[in-house]
Short mmCIF file of C-alpha atoms in Angstrom, two decimals:
data_model
loop_
_atom_site.label_atom_id
_atom_site.label_comp_id
_atom_site.label_asym_id
_atom_site.label_seq_id
_atom_site.Cartn_x
_atom_site.Cartn_y
_atom_site.Cartn_z
CA ALA G 1 -87.28 -83.96 -64.95
CA GLN G 2 -87.64 -79.41 -65.10
CA LYS G 3 -85.39 -77.45 -67.80
CA VAL G 4 -85.13 -73.93 -68.07
CA THR G 5 -84.48 -71.78 -70.78
CA GLN G 6 -82.69 -68.91 -71.37
CA ALA G 7 -81.72 -67.90 -74.96
CA GLN G 8 -79.99 -64.94 -74.69
CA THR G 9 -76.78 -65.48 -73.39
CA GLU G 10 -75.72 -61.80 -73.50
CA ILE G 11 -77.47 -58.76 -74.62
CA SER G 12 -76.33 -54.85 -75.12
CA VAL G 13 -78.84 -51.49 -75.14
CA VAL G 14 -78.31 -47.99 -74.34
CA GLU G 15 -79.75 -46.70 -71.96
CA LYS G 16 -82.98 -45.86 -72.01
CA GLU G 17 -83.87 -48.46 -74.29
CA ASP G 18 -86.63 -51.27 -73.16
CA VAL G 19 -85.56 -54.53 -73.11
CA THR G 20 -87.04 -57.92 -72.21
CA LEU G 21 -85.13 -61.09 -71.27
CA ASP G 22 -86.73 -64.25 -72.31
CA CYS G 23 -87.55 -67.42 -70.16
CA VAL G 24 -88.79 -70.79 -71.20
CA TYR G 25 -89.25 -73.68 -68.99
CA GLU G 26 -90.42 -77.56 -69.20
CA THR G 27 -92.37 -79.42 -66.27
CA ARG G 28 -94.73 -81.81 -66.19
CA ASP G 29 -96.21 -80.74 -62.95
CA THR G 30 -99.15 -78.48 -62.99
CA THR G 31 -98.29 -76.58 -59.66
CA TYR G 32 -94.64 -74.88 -59.65
CA TYR G 33 -92.92 -71.88 -59.05
CA LEU G 34 -91.50 -69.37 -60.86
CA PHE G 35 -88.46 -67.32 -59.95
CA TRP G 36 -86.50 -63.71 -61.62
CA TYR G 37 -83.16 -63.29 -60.09
CA LYS G 38 -80.86 -60.26 -60.64
CA GLN G 39 -76.79 -60.28 -60.13
CA PRO G 40 -75.12 -57.27 -60.18
CA PRO G 41 -71.11 -57.83 -60.78
CA SER G 42 -70.86 -57.81 -56.87
CA GLY G 43 -72.05 -61.51 -56.91
CA GLU G 44 -74.83 -61.59 -55.20
CA LEU G 45 -78.29 -62.72 -56.24
CA VAL G 46 -81.45 -60.89 -55.66
CA PHE G 47 -84.85 -62.05 -55.51
CA LEU G 48 -86.82 -60.20 -58.01
CA ILE G 49 -90.23 -61.55 -58.26
CA ARG G 50 -91.96 -65.58 -57.75
CA ARG G 51 -94.61 -66.65 -59.59
CA ASN G 52 -97.02 -69.25 -59.28
CA SER G 53 -98.66 -71.76 -62.12
CA PHE G 54 -102.02 -70.44 -60.67
CA ASP G 55 -101.23 -67.69 -61.13
CA GLU G 56 -101.09 -65.70 -64.70
CA GLN G 57 -101.68 -62.34 -63.75
CA ASN G 58 -98.99 -59.91 -65.31
CA GLU G 59 -96.61 -57.70 -62.86
CA ILE G 60 -95.43 -54.61 -62.87
CA SER G 61 -93.30 -53.50 -60.28
CA GLY G 62 -91.81 -49.56 -61.23
CA ARG G 63 -89.88 -50.29 -64.44
CA TYR G 64 -89.88 -53.90 -63.94
CA SER G 65 -92.95 -55.86 -65.77
CA TRP G 66 -93.03 -59.78 -66.01
CA ASN G 67 -95.30 -61.31 -68.55
CA PHE G 68 -96.45 -65.24 -67.38
CA GLN G 69 -98.24 -66.79 -70.36
CA LYS G 70 -98.51 -70.90 -69.81
CA SER G 71 -99.39 -71.57 -73.59
CA THR G 72 -96.03 -70.99 -74.19
CA SER G 73 -94.19 -71.84 -71.38
CA SER G 74 -92.66 -68.70 -71.04
CA PHE G 75 -91.79 -65.84 -67.89
CA ASN G 76 -90.59 -63.24 -69.70
CA PHE G 77 -88.71 -60.14 -67.98
CA THR G 78 -88.99 -57.10 -69.28
CA ILE G 79 -87.57 -53.66 -67.99
CA THR G 80 -88.30 -50.21 -69.73
CA ALA G 81 -86.49 -47.39 -69.82
CA SER G 82 -82.99 -49.17 -68.44
CA GLN G 83 -80.34 -47.58 -66.74
CA VAL G 84 -76.89 -48.47 -65.98
CA VAL G 85 -77.67 -50.34 -62.46
CA ASP G 86 -79.39 -52.98 -64.46
CA SER G 87 -76.29 -54.19 -65.51
CA ALA G 88 -76.40 -57.54 -64.66
CA VAL G 89 -76.94 -61.12 -65.01
CA TYR G 90 -80.69 -62.26 -64.86
CA PHE G 91 -81.42 -66.25 -64.11
CA CYS G 92 -84.83 -67.42 -64.62
CA ALA G 93 -85.84 -70.17 -62.08
CA LEU G 94 -88.21 -73.25 -61.65
CA SER G 95 -89.68 -74.77 -59.05
CA VAL G 96 -92.06 -77.81 -58.61
CA SER G 97 -93.82 -78.67 -55.68
CA GLY G 98 -93.22 -82.23 -55.48
CA GLY G 99 -90.08 -83.87 -53.51
CA TYR G 100 -87.76 -81.79 -52.42
CA GLN G 101 -87.32 -78.11 -53.17
CA LYS G 102 -84.97 -78.19 -55.24
CA VAL G 103 -84.29 -75.02 -58.40
CA THR G 104 -84.43 -75.54 -61.30
CA PHE G 105 -81.71 -72.68 -63.00
CA GLY G 106 -81.25 -71.77 -66.81
CA THR G 107 -77.79 -69.98 -67.82
CA GLY G 108 -78.44 -66.54 -66.87
CA THR G 109 -79.11 -63.77 -69.42
CA LYS G 110 -76.09 -60.98 -69.08
CA LEU G 111 -77.88 -58.01 -69.19
CA GLN G 112 -75.10 -54.21 -70.32
CA VAL G 113 -76.44 -51.29 -70.94
CA ILE G 114 -74.36 -48.54 -72.14
CA PRO G 115 -74.04 -45.46 -70.76
CA ASP I 1 -83.22 -57.98 -43.32
CA VAL I 2 -81.76 -61.58 -44.45
CA LYS I 3 -78.44 -62.05 -44.40
CA VAL I 4 -76.46 -65.10 -45.54
CA THR I 5 -72.74 -64.35 -45.09
CA GLN I 6 -69.55 -66.72 -46.68
CA SER I 7 -66.58 -66.94 -44.80
CA SER I 8 -64.47 -65.90 -47.37
CA ARG I 9 -64.71 -64.21 -50.77
CA TYR I 10 -62.05 -65.40 -52.76
CA LEU I 11 -59.75 -68.69 -51.54
CA VAL I 12 -56.54 -70.27 -53.22
CA LYS I 13 -55.63 -73.54 -52.69
CA ARG I 14 -53.45 -76.70 -53.70
CA THR I 15 -54.53 -79.43 -55.44
CA GLY I 16 -55.38 -82.32 -53.13
CA GLU I 17 -55.94 -80.04 -50.24
CA LYS I 18 -58.87 -80.16 -47.77
CA VAL I 19 -61.57 -77.34 -48.27
CA PHE I 20 -63.99 -76.32 -45.53
CA LEU I 21 -66.91 -73.47 -46.97
CA GLU I 22 -68.49 -71.95 -44.53
CA CYS I 23 -72.14 -70.43 -44.47
CA VAL I 24 -73.88 -68.76 -41.72
CA GLN I 25 -77.51 -67.41 -42.05
CA ASP I 26 -79.42 -65.16 -40.05
CA MET I 27 -83.48 -65.10 -39.82
CA ASP I 28 -83.74 -69.03 -38.67
CA HIS I 29 -84.34 -70.92 -42.42
CA GLU I 30 -84.73 -74.34 -42.31
CA ASN I 31 -83.56 -75.20 -45.40
CA MET I 32 -79.64 -74.03 -47.07
CA PHE I 33 -78.23 -74.78 -50.29
CA TRP I 34 -74.63 -75.26 -51.37
CA TYR I 35 -74.46 -74.33 -55.65
CA ARG I 36 -71.26 -73.72 -57.90
CA GLN I 37 -71.73 -71.40 -60.52
CA ASP I 38 -69.29 -72.08 -63.94
CA PRO I 39 -69.65 -69.58 -67.08
CA GLY I 40 -72.82 -71.00 -69.15
CA LEU I 41 -74.19 -73.44 -66.79
CA GLY I 42 -75.68 -71.53 -64.36
CA LEU I 43 -75.89 -72.92 -61.50
CA ARG I 44 -75.57 -75.87 -60.53
CA LEU I 45 -76.90 -77.20 -57.03
CA ILE I 46 -74.07 -79.41 -55.24
CA TYR I 47 -75.71 -80.29 -52.09
CA PHE I 48 -79.65 -79.15 -49.49
CA SER I 49 -80.36 -79.41 -46.18
CA TYR I 50 -83.83 -78.84 -44.80
CA ASP I 51 -82.94 -79.63 -41.17
CA VAL I 52 -79.98 -80.25 -38.88
CA LYS I 53 -78.05 -82.64 -39.37
CA MET I 54 -80.18 -83.67 -42.51
CA LYS I 55 -78.75 -83.43 -45.60
CA GLU I 56 -80.26 -84.40 -49.71
CA LYS I 57 -77.40 -84.26 -52.60
CA GLY I 58 -78.28 -82.45 -55.72
CA ASP I 59 -77.26 -82.46 -59.46
CA ILE I 60 -73.20 -82.78 -58.73
CA PRO I 61 -72.42 -84.34 -55.73
CA GLU I 62 -69.42 -86.00 -56.29
CA GLY I 63 -65.96 -84.59 -54.34
CA TYR I 64 -67.74 -82.56 -51.93
CA SER I 65 -69.97 -83.11 -48.69
CA VAL I 66 -71.45 -81.11 -46.24
CA SER I 67 -72.26 -80.38 -42.34
CA ARG I 68 -75.26 -79.17 -41.22
CA GLU I 69 -74.32 -78.66 -37.04
CA LYS I 70 -76.70 -75.65 -36.38
CA LYS I 71 -79.46 -74.89 -37.71
CA GLU I 72 -77.57 -71.09 -38.91
CA ARG I 73 -74.70 -73.08 -40.34
CA PHE I 74 -74.02 -74.94 -43.33
CA SER I 75 -70.98 -76.56 -44.14
CA LEU I 76 -69.40 -77.36 -48.32
CA ILE I 77 -66.07 -79.96 -47.90
CA LEU I 78 -63.18 -80.32 -50.62
CA GLU I 79 -62.30 -83.80 -49.08
CA SER I 80 -59.68 -83.29 -51.30
CA ALA I 81 -59.38 -79.92 -53.78
CA SER I 82 -59.36 -80.92 -57.70
CA THR I 83 -58.38 -78.11 -60.56
CA ASN I 84 -62.05 -78.75 -61.75
CA GLN I 85 -63.47 -77.41 -58.31
CA THR I 86 -62.22 -73.90 -58.99
CA SER I 87 -65.52 -72.36 -59.45
CA MET I 88 -67.60 -69.74 -57.28
CA TYR I 89 -69.43 -70.93 -54.81
CA LEU I 90 -72.86 -69.41 -53.75
CA CYS I 91 -74.53 -70.21 -50.62
CA ALA I 92 -78.63 -69.79 -50.14
CA SER I 93 -81.22 -70.05 -47.25
CA SER I 94 -85.27 -70.27 -48.14
CA TYR I 95 -87.60 -70.95 -45.47
CA SER I 96 -89.89 -74.43 -45.32
CA GLY I 97 -92.67 -75.00 -47.62
CA ARG I 98 -92.82 -74.56 -51.44
CA GLY I 99 -92.13 -72.04 -53.51
CA ASN I 100 -90.19 -70.06 -50.90
CA GLU I 101 -87.87 -67.93 -52.78
CA GLN I 102 -83.49 -68.33 -51.84
CA PHE I 103 -81.46 -65.72 -50.16
CA PHE I 104 -78.35 -65.60 -51.32
CA GLY I 105 -74.31 -65.01 -49.83
CA PRO I 106 -71.48 -62.84 -51.56
CA GLY I 107 -70.34 -65.77 -52.86
CA THR I 108 -67.01 -67.46 -52.75
CA ARG I 109 -64.64 -67.46 -55.43
CA LEU I 110 -62.25 -70.69 -54.97
CA THR I 111 -58.98 -71.37 -57.31
CA VAL I 112 -57.35 -74.89 -56.78
CA LEU I 113 -53.71 -74.35 -58.49
#
């Protein structure tokens, strides 16, 4: 069975601070995919990034960066110089290669960026 | 741009009513999904469809059924709504194949009185 743990339920930061959202996953599969989604107050989840289990290279996209470490089963997400528009609920998710395409979501981290 | 639309943003129904939630996607995606989102529980998969007329149960299918008569449309049916089905319902779609991201609709907040 797959499991995704986002231990941080809510985080508040002041604008321009850096913030890291933690994600720890569990799976016995050797081939899997990890995702991050953003859910702004409007409610619609927006895809941010996908990583497959064979690609441990970290990624940076503007103020966003992702750190994938198989040794610790973690896929952490860092926002640099946070902005009010970053306020949202962020979900980490896991999909394995076998079976139908079920995606297991974490419980989400609510980020509030205070001006 | 992929667009997933849901028939209602807000819905209020009474216990025992039959409820239909509709989802339409315009990108010819093979896969469609229904989730419910509850505080502290994240997203839980109710049903999944990988082709027209094909469906698979997710983690919490009890009390729900689905219909997929056309590729672009996936309906969630609450046969007899109960108060514990009050929730946010999210529809998503994706291309077939492993590891494809899902595209989500805006959600329907259903209240059952």
